[in-house]
C-alpha positions as a Python dict, from the first residue, in 0.01 Angstrom:
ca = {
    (1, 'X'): (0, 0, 0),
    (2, 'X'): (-244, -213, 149),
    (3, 'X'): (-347, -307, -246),
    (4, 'X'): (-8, -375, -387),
    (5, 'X'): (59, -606, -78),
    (6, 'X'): (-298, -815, -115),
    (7, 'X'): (-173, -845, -485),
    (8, 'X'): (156, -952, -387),
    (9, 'X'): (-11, -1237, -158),
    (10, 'X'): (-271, -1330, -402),
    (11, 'X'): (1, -1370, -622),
    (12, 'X'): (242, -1543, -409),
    (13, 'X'): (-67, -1815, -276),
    (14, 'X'): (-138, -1867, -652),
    (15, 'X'): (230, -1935, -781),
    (16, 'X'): (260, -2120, -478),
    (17, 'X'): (-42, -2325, -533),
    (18, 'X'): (-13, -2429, -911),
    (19, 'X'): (367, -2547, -802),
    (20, 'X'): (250, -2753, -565),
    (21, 'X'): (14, -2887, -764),
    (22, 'X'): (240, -2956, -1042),
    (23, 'X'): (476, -3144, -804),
    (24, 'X'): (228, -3360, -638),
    (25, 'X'): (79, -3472, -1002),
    (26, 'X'): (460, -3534, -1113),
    (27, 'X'): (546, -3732, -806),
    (28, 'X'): (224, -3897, -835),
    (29, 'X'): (254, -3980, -1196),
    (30, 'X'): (614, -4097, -1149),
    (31, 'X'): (490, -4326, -829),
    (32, 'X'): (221, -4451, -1099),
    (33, 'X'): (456, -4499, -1354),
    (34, 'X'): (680, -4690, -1115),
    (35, 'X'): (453, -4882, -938),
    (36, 'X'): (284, -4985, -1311),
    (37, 'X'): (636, -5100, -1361),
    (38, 'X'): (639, -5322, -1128),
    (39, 'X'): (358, -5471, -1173),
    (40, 'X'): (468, -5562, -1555),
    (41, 'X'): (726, -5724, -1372),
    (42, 'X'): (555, -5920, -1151),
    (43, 'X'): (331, -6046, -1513),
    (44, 'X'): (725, -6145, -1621),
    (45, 'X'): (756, -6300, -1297),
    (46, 'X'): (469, -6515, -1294),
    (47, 'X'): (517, -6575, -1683),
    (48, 'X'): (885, -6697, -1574),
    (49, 'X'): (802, -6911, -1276),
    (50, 'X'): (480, -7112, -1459),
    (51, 'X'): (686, -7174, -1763),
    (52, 'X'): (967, -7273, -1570),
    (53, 'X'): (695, -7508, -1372),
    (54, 'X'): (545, -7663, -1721),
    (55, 'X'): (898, -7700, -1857),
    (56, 'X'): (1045, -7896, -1513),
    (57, 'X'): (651, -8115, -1496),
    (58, 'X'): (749, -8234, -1892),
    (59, 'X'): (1095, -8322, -1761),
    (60, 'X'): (1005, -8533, -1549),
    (61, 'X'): (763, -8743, -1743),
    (62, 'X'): (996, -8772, -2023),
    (63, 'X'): (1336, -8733, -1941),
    (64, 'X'): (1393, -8461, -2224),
    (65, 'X'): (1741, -8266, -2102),
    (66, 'X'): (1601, -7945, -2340),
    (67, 'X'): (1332, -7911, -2079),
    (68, 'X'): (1547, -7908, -1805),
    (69, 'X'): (1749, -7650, -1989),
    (70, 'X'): (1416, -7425, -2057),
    (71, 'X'): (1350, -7493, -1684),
    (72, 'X'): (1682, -7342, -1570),
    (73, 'X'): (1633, -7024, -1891),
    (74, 'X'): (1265, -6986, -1714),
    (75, 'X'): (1363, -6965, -1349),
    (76, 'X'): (1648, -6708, -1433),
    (77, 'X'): (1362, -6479, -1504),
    (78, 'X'): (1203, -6488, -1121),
    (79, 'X'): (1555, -6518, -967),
    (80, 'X'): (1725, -6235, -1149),
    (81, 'X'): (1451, -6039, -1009),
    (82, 'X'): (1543, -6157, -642),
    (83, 'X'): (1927, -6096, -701),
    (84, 'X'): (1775, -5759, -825),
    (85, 'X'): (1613, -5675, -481),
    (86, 'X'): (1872, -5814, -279),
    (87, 'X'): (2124, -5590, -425),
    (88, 'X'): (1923, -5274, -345),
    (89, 'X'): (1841, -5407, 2),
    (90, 'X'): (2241, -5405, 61),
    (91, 'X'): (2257, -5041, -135),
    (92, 'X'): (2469, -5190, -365),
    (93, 'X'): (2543, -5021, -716),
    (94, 'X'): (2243, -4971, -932),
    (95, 'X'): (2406, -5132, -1206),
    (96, 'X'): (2398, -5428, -1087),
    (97, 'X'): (2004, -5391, -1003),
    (98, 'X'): (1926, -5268, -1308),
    (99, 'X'): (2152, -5543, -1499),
    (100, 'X'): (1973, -5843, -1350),
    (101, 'X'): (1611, -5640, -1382),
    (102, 'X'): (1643, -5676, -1729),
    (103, 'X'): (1801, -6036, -1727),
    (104, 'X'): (1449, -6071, -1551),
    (105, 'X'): (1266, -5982, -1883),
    (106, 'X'): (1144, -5610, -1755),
    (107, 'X'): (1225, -5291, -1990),
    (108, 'X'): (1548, -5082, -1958),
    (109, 'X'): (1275, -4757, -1922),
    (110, 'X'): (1073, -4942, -1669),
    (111, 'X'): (1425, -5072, -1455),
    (112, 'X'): (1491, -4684, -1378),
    (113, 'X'): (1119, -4656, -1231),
    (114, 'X'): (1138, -4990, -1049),
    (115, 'X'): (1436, -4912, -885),
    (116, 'X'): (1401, -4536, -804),
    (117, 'X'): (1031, -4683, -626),
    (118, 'X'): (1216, -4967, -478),
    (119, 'X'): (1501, -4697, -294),
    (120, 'X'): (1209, -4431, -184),
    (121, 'X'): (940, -4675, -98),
    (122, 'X'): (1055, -4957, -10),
    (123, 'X'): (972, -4888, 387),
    (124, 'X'): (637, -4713, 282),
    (125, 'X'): (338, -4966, 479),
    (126, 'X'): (152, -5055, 157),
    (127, 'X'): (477, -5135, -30),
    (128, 'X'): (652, -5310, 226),
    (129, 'X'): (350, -5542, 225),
    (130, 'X'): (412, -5604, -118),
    (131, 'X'): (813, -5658, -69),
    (132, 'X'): (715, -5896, 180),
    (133, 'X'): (472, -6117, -42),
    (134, 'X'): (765, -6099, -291),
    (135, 'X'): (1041, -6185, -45),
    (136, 'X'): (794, -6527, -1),
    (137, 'X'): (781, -6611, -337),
    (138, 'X'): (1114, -6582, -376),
    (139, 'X'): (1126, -6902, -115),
    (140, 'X'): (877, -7073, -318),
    (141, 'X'): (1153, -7004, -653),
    (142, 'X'): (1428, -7136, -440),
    (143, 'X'): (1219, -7478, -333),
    (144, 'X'): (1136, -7478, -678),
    (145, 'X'): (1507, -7485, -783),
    (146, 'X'): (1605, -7764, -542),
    (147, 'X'): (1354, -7952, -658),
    (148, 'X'): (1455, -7914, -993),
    (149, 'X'): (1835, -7998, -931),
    (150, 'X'): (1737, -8297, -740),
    (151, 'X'): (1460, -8421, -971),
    (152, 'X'): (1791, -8398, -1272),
    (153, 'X'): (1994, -8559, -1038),
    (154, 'X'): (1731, -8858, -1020),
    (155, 'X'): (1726, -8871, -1384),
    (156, 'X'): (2097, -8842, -1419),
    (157, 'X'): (2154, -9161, -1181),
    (158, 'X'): (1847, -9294, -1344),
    (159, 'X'): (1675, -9371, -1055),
    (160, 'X'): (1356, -9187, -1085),
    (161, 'X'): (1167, -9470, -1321),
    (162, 'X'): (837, -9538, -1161),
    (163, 'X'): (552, -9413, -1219),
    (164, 'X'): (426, -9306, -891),
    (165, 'X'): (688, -9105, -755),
    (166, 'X'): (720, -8922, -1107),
    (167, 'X'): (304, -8837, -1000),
    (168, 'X'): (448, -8758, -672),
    (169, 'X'): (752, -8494, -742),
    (170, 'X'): (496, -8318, -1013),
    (171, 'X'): (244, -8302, -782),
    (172, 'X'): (496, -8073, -546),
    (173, 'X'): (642, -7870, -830),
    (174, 'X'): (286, -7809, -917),
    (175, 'X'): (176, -7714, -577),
    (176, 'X'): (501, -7478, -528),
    (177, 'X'): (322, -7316, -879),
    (178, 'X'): (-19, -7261, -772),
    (179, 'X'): (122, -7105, -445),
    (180, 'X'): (386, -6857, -648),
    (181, 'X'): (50, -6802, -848),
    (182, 'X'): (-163, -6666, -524),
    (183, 'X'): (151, -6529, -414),
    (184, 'X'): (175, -6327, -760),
    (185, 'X'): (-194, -6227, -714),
    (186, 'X'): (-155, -6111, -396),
    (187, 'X'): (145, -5873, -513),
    (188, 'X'): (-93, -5783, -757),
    (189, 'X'): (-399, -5678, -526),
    (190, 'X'): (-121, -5479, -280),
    (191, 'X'): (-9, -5254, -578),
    (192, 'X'): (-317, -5193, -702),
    (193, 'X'): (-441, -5089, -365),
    (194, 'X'): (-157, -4844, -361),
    (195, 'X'): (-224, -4726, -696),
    (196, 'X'): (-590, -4640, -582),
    (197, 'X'): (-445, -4462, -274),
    (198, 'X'): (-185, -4283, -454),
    (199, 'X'): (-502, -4187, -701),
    (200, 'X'): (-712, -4058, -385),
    (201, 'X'): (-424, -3859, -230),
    (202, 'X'): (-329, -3688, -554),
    (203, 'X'): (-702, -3604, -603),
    (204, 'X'): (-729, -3448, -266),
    (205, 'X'): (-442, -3252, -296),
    (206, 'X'): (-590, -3134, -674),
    (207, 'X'): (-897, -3073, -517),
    (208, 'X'): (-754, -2846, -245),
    (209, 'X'): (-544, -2656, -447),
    (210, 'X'): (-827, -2608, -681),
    (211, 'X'): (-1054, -2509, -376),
    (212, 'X'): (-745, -2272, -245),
    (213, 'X'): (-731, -2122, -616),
    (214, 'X'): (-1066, -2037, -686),
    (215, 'X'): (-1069, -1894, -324),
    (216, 'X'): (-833, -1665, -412),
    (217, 'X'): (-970, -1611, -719),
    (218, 'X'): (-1290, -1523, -558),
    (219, 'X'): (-1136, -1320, -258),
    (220, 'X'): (-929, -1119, -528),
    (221, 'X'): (-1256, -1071, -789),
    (222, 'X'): (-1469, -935, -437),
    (223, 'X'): (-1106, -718, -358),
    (224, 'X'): (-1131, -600, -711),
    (225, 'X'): (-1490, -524, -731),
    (226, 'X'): (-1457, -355, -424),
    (227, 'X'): (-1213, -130, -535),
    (228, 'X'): (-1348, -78, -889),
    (229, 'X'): (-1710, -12, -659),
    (230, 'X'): (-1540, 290, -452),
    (231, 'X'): (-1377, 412, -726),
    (232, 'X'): (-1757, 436, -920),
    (233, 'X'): (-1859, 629, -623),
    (234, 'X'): (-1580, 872, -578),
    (235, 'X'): (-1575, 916, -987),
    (236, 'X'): (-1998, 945, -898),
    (237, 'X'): (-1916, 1206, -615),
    (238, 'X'): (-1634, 1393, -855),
    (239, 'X'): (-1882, 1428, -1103),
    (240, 'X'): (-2136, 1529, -901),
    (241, 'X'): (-1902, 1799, -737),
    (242, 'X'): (-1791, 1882, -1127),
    (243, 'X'): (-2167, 1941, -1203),
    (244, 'X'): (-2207, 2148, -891),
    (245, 'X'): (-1908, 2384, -963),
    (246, 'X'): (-2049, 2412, -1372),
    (247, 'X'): (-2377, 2493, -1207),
    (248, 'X'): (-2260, 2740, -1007),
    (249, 'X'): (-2000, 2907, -1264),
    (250, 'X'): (-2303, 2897, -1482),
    (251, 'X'): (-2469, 3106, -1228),
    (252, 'X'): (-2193, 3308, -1110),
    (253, 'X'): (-2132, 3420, -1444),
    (254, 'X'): (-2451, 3531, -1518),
    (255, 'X'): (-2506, 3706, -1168),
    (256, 'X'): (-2185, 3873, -1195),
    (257, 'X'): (-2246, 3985, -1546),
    (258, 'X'): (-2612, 4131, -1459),
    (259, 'X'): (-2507, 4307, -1113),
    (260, 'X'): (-2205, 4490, -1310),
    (261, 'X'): (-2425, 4595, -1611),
    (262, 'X'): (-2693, 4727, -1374),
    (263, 'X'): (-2576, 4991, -1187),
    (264, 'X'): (-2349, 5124, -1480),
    (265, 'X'): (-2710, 5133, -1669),
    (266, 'X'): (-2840, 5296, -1379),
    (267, 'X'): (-2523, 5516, -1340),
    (268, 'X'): (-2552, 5643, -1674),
    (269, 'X'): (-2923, 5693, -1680),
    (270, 'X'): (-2835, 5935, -1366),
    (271, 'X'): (-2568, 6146, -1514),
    (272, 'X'): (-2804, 6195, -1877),
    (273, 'X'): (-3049, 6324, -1593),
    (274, 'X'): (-2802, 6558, -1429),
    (275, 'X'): (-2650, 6684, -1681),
    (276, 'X'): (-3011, 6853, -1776),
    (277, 'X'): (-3114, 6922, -1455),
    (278, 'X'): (-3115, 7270, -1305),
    (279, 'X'): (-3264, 7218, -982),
    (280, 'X'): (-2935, 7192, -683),
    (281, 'X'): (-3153, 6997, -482),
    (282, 'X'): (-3249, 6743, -729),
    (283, 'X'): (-2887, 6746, -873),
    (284, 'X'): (-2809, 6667, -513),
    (285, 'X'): (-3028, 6348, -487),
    (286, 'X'): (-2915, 6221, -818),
    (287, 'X'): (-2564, 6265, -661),
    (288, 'X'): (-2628, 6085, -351),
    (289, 'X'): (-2782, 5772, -564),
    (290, 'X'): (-2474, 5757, -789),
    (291, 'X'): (-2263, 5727, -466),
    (292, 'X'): (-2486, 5504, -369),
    (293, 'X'): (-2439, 5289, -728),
    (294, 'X'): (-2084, 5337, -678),
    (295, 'X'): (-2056, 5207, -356),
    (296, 'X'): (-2275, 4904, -392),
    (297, 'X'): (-1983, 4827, -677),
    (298, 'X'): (-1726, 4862, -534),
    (299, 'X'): (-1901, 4608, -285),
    (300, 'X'): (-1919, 4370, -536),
    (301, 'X'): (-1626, 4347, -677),
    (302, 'X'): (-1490, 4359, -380),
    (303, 'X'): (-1690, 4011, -284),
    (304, 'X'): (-1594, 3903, -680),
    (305, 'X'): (-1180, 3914, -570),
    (306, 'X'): (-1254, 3812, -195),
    (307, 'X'): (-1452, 3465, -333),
    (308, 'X'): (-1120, 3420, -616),
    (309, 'X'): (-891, 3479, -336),
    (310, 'X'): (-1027, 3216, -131),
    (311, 'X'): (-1064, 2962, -383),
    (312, 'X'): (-714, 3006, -472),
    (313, 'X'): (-513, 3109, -190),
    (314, 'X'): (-353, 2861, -27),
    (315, 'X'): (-480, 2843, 373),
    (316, 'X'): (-154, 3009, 603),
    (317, 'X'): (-206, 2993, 930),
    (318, 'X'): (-64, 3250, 1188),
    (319, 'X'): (-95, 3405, 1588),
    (320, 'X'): (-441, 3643, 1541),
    (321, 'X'): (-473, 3838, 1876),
    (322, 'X'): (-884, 3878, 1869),
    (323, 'X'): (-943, 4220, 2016),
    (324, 'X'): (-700, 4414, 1818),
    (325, 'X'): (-815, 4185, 1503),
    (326, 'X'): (-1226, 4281, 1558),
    (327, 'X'): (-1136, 4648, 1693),
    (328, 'X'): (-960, 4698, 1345),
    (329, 'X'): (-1269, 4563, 1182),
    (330, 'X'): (-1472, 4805, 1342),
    (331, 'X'): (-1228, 5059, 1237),
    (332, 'X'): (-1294, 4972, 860),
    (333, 'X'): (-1621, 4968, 893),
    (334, 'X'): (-1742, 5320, 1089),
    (335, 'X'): (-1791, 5480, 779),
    (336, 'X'): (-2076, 5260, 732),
    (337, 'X'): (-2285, 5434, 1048),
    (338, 'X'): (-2455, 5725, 934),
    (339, 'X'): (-2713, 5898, 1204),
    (340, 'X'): (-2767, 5572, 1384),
    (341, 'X'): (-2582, 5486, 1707),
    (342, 'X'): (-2406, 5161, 1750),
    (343, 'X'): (-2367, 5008, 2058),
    (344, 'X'): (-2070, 4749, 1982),
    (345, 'X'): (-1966, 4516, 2278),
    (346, 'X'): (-1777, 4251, 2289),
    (347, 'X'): (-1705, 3910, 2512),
    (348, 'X'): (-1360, 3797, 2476),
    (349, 'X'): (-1256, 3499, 2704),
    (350, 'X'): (-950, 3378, 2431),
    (351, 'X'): (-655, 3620, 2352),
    (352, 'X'): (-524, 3430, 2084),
    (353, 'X'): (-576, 3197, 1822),
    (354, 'X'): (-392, 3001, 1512),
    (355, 'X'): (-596, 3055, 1213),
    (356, 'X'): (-584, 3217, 905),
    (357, 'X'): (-598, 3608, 910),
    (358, 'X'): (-697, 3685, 547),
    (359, 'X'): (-1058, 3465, 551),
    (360, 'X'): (-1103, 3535, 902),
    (361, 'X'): (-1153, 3884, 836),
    (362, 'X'): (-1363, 3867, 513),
    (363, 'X'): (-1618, 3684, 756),
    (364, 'X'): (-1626, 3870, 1038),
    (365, 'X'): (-1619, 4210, 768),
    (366, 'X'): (-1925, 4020, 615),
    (367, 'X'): (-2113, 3917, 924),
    (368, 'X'): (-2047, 4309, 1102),
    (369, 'X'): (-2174, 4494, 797),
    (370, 'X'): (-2450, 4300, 793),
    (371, 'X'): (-2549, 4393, 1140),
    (372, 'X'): (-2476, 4751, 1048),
    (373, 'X'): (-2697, 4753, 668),
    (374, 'X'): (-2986, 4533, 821),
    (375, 'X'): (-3040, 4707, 1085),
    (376, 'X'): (-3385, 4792, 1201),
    (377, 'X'): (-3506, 5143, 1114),
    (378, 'X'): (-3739, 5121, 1433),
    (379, 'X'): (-3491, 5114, 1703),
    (380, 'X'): (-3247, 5397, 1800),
    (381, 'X'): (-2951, 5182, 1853),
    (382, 'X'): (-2757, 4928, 1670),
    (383, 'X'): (-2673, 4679, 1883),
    (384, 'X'): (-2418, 4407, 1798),
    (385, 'X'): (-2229, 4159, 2023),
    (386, 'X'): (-1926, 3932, 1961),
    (387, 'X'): (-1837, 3676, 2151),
    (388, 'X'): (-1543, 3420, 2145),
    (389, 'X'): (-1452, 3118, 2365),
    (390, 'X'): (-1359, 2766, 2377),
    (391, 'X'): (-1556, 2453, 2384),
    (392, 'X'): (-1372, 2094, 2394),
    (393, 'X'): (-1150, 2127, 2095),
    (394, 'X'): (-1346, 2389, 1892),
    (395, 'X'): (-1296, 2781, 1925),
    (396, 'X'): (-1674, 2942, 1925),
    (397, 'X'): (-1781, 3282, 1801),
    (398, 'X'): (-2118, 3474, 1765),
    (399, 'X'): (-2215, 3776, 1591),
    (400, 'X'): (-2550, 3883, 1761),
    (401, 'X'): (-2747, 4229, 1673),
    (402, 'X'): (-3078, 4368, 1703),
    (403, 'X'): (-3146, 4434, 1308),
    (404, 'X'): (-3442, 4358, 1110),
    (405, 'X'): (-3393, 3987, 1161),
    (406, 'X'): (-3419, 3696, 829),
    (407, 'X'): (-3799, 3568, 803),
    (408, 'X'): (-3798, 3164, 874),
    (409, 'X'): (-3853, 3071, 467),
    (410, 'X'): (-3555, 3250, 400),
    (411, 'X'): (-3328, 3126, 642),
    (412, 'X'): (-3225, 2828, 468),
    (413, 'X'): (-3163, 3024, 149),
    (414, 'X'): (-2949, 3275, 319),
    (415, 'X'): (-2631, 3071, 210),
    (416, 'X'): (-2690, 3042, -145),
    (417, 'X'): (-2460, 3238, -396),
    (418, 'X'): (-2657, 3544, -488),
    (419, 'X'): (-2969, 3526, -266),
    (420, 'X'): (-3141, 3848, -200),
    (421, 'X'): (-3431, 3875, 4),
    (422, 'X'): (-3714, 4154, -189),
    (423, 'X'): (-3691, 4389, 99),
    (424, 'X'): (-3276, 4328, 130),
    (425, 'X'): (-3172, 4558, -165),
    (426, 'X'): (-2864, 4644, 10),
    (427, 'X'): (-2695, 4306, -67),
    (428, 'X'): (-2494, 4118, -325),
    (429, 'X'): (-2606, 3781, -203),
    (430, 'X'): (-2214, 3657, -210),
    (431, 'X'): (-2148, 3763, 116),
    (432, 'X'): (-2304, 3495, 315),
    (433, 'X'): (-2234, 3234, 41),
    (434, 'X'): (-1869, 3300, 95),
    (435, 'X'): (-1873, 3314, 460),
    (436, 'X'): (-1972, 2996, 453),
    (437, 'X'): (-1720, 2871, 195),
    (438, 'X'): (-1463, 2986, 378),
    (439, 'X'): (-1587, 2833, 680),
    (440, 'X'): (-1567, 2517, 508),
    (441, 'X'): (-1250, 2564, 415),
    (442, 'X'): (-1112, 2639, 748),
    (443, 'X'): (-1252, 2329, 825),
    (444, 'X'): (-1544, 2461, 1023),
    (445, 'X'): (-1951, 2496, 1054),
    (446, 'X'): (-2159, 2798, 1089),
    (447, 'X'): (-2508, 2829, 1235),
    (448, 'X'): (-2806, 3126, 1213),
    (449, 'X'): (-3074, 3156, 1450),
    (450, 'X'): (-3278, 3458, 1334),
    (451, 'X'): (-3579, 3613, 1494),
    (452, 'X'): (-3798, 3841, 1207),
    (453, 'X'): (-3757, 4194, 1370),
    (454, 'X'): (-3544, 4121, 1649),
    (455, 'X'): (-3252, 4013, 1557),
    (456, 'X'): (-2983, 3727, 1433),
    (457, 'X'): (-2729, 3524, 1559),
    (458, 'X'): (-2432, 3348, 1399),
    (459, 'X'): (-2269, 3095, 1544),
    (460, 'X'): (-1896, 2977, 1389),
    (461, 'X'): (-1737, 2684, 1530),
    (462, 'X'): (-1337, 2665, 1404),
    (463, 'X'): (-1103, 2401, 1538),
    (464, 'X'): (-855, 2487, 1775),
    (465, 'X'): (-566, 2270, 1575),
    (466, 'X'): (-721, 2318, 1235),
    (467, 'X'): (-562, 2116, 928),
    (468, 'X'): (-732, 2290, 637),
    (469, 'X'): (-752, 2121, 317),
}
């Protein structure tokens, strides 16, 4: 869950991301575009107003109406683009903008830019600067113009004929130029001051959401890496389990295969023996070593369906009253005293607990028997003590007896499937092993302390509210 909803964010930031960064480079490239547009139209402008200037300065030196005409054609240029602007200022129809844009020489494809900038813009700070050097210069076109009508009407009345005041009236219509000239330079130096600041905001915002996207890219690679990491290890840790379960079939089968053959070898060696011996009391030893054979079989295949069981039983749990559950035990297991006394006691502080009948009593079958075939030839009695309590959230039992004891090299071993100690014929070496798989599989830990010659201890900790997997 926690995955699929890191992928859905990752996702989500990166959509989000290249959307945003896809509208901020089409606004900005339509601001460009627009503000480019206008700045063609202030070259028309300028173009328009000087020619205008050149055209009126000619008129009056030589009295030519078609300059005068190509005064008036010029100036339309500049003052079309005024009407232009005042028309959007009153939110008039953009038809009429757009009409007297073009009258002002600019592109019908640039007029759509000009005035969609002009309508979104137009209170920005660094375009308002440049509305309001336009808004001057559109003074400048209107002295220009008076001047103009009054220098015709001079001519007209014929009344401007000397040379001095001809000097005079061009030197004004040429000062009105050069100013409309600075004026169209500083326009100029205002747009392209926007452009650069429309250029440095669009490159941060690139450069954050290409920051934001290779942070996620990153963040996602290290999420991914992560994951493909603990999945190494726990395909690592399967295998490794895999190679411990072929190692141990491997084992197990050829264990299980030698301990069957054997005694049936030994069996039949037996009965070829009795069946030519003549001697009852010889015919009675080989009788007692068959039983012997037998028994030790049955043993093991006992173990052999009590180790499948557990390994594919499923774990039921149920009420197990303890002192009816170990006297039964003890019950099954009499038969295994033969002139030796046993001294069985036991120290039972809990009456009841939730756990799962079948593998509790193949380990407490194991552990007992134990105490009873180990035990130590030396002493009269057997003596073997179970106790149960609770500790903090664990249940606690110990098997204790007097036997023979486990010598301190082998007491790590003890554990291992199919360990036999030399002097320990009596043994399978699955017991123990599966003790302690079921143990595991109850969820628990066991513990030996073992004393060569005078005794062991096991020591099973279960929990109380056991979930067994």
């Amino acid at each position: 869950m926690h995955k699929k909803s890191f992928l859905i964010s990752y996702i989500v930031v990166i959509i989000t991301t290249i959307i945003t960064i896809i509208t901020i480079n089409y606004f900005a490239l339509k601001i460009l575009d627009g503000t480019r547009a206008f700045t063609a139209g202030e070259s028309s402008f300028t173009k328009g107003q000087q020619e205008a200037t050149r055209c009126l300065t000619l008129y009056i030196f030589t009295k030519n109406e078609d300059y005068f005409k190509k005064f008036n054609a010029n100036l339309r240029i500049p003052i079309s683009d005024s009407l232009a602007r005042i028309n959007l200022d009153q939110n008039g129809p953009e038809e009429i903008s757009h009409k007297h844009f073009i009258n002002g020489g600019n592109s019908s494809y640039d007029v759509k830019k000009m005035i969609w900038i002009y309508k979104n813009f137009k209170d920005a700070a660094a375009f308002r600067s440049a509305v309001d050097i336009w808004k001057e210069a559109d003074l400048l076109i209107m002295d220009l113009e008076k001047i103009g009508h009054n220098i015709h009407q001079k001519i007209l009345k014929q009344k401007l004929t000397q040379e001095p005041e001809e000097k005079k009236l061009a030197l004004q219509v040429n000062s009105i130029s050069d100013q409309l000239t600075k004026k169209g330079k500083e326009f100029d130096a205002v747009l392209a001051k926007s452009i650069r600041y429309i250029n440095n905001v669009t490159l941060y915002f690139i450069t954050i959401g290409a920051i934001l996207m290779i942070l996620c890219i990153v963040l996602y690679s290290a999420f991914f890496i992560k994951k493909l990491s603990a999945l190494q290890k726990k395909t690592d840790r399967q295998n490794q389990f895999l190679t411990q379960i072929n190692n141990e079939l491997d084992m197990f089968t050829y264990s299980v295969s030698h301990d069957l053959r054997a005694p049936i070898t030994s069996l039949k060696g037996l009965i070829k023996l009795a069946e030519t011996e003549k001697n009852p009391e010889v015919l009675k030893e080989y009788y007692t070593m068959m039983h012997t054979l037998t028994s030790r079989q049955d043993a093991f295949i006992q173990e052999i369906i009590n180790f499948s069981k557990n390994k594919r039983i499923e774990v039921i749990n149920e009420d197990i009253e303890l002192v009816p559950f170990f006297n039964h035990i003890l019950s099954d297991l009499q038969f295994m005293v033969e002139d030796k006394k046993v001294d069985f006691s036991m120290d039972i502080s809990i009456n009841k607990i939730y756990s799962n009948l079948f593998r509790l009593n193949i380990i407490f079958s194991n552990l007992i028997s134990n105490a009873i075939k180990y035990y130590d030839s030396e002493k009269k009695w057997i003596k073997i003590k179970i106790k149960a309590y609770q500790e903090g959230e664990f249940n606690i039992f110990t098997v204790e007896d007097n036997g023979s004891g486990i010598e301190e090299q082998h007491q790590s071993k003890i554990f291992d499937m199919f360990f036999v100690t030399n002097h320990h014929e009596k043994g399978t070496g699955i017991g123990l092993y599966l003790v302690k798989e079921i143990v595991t599989k109850l969820n628990g830990t066991i513990d030996v302390y073992s004393v060569y010659k005078h005794g062991t201890n096991f020591t099973i900790k279960l929990p109380i509210n056991s979930h067994t997997g």
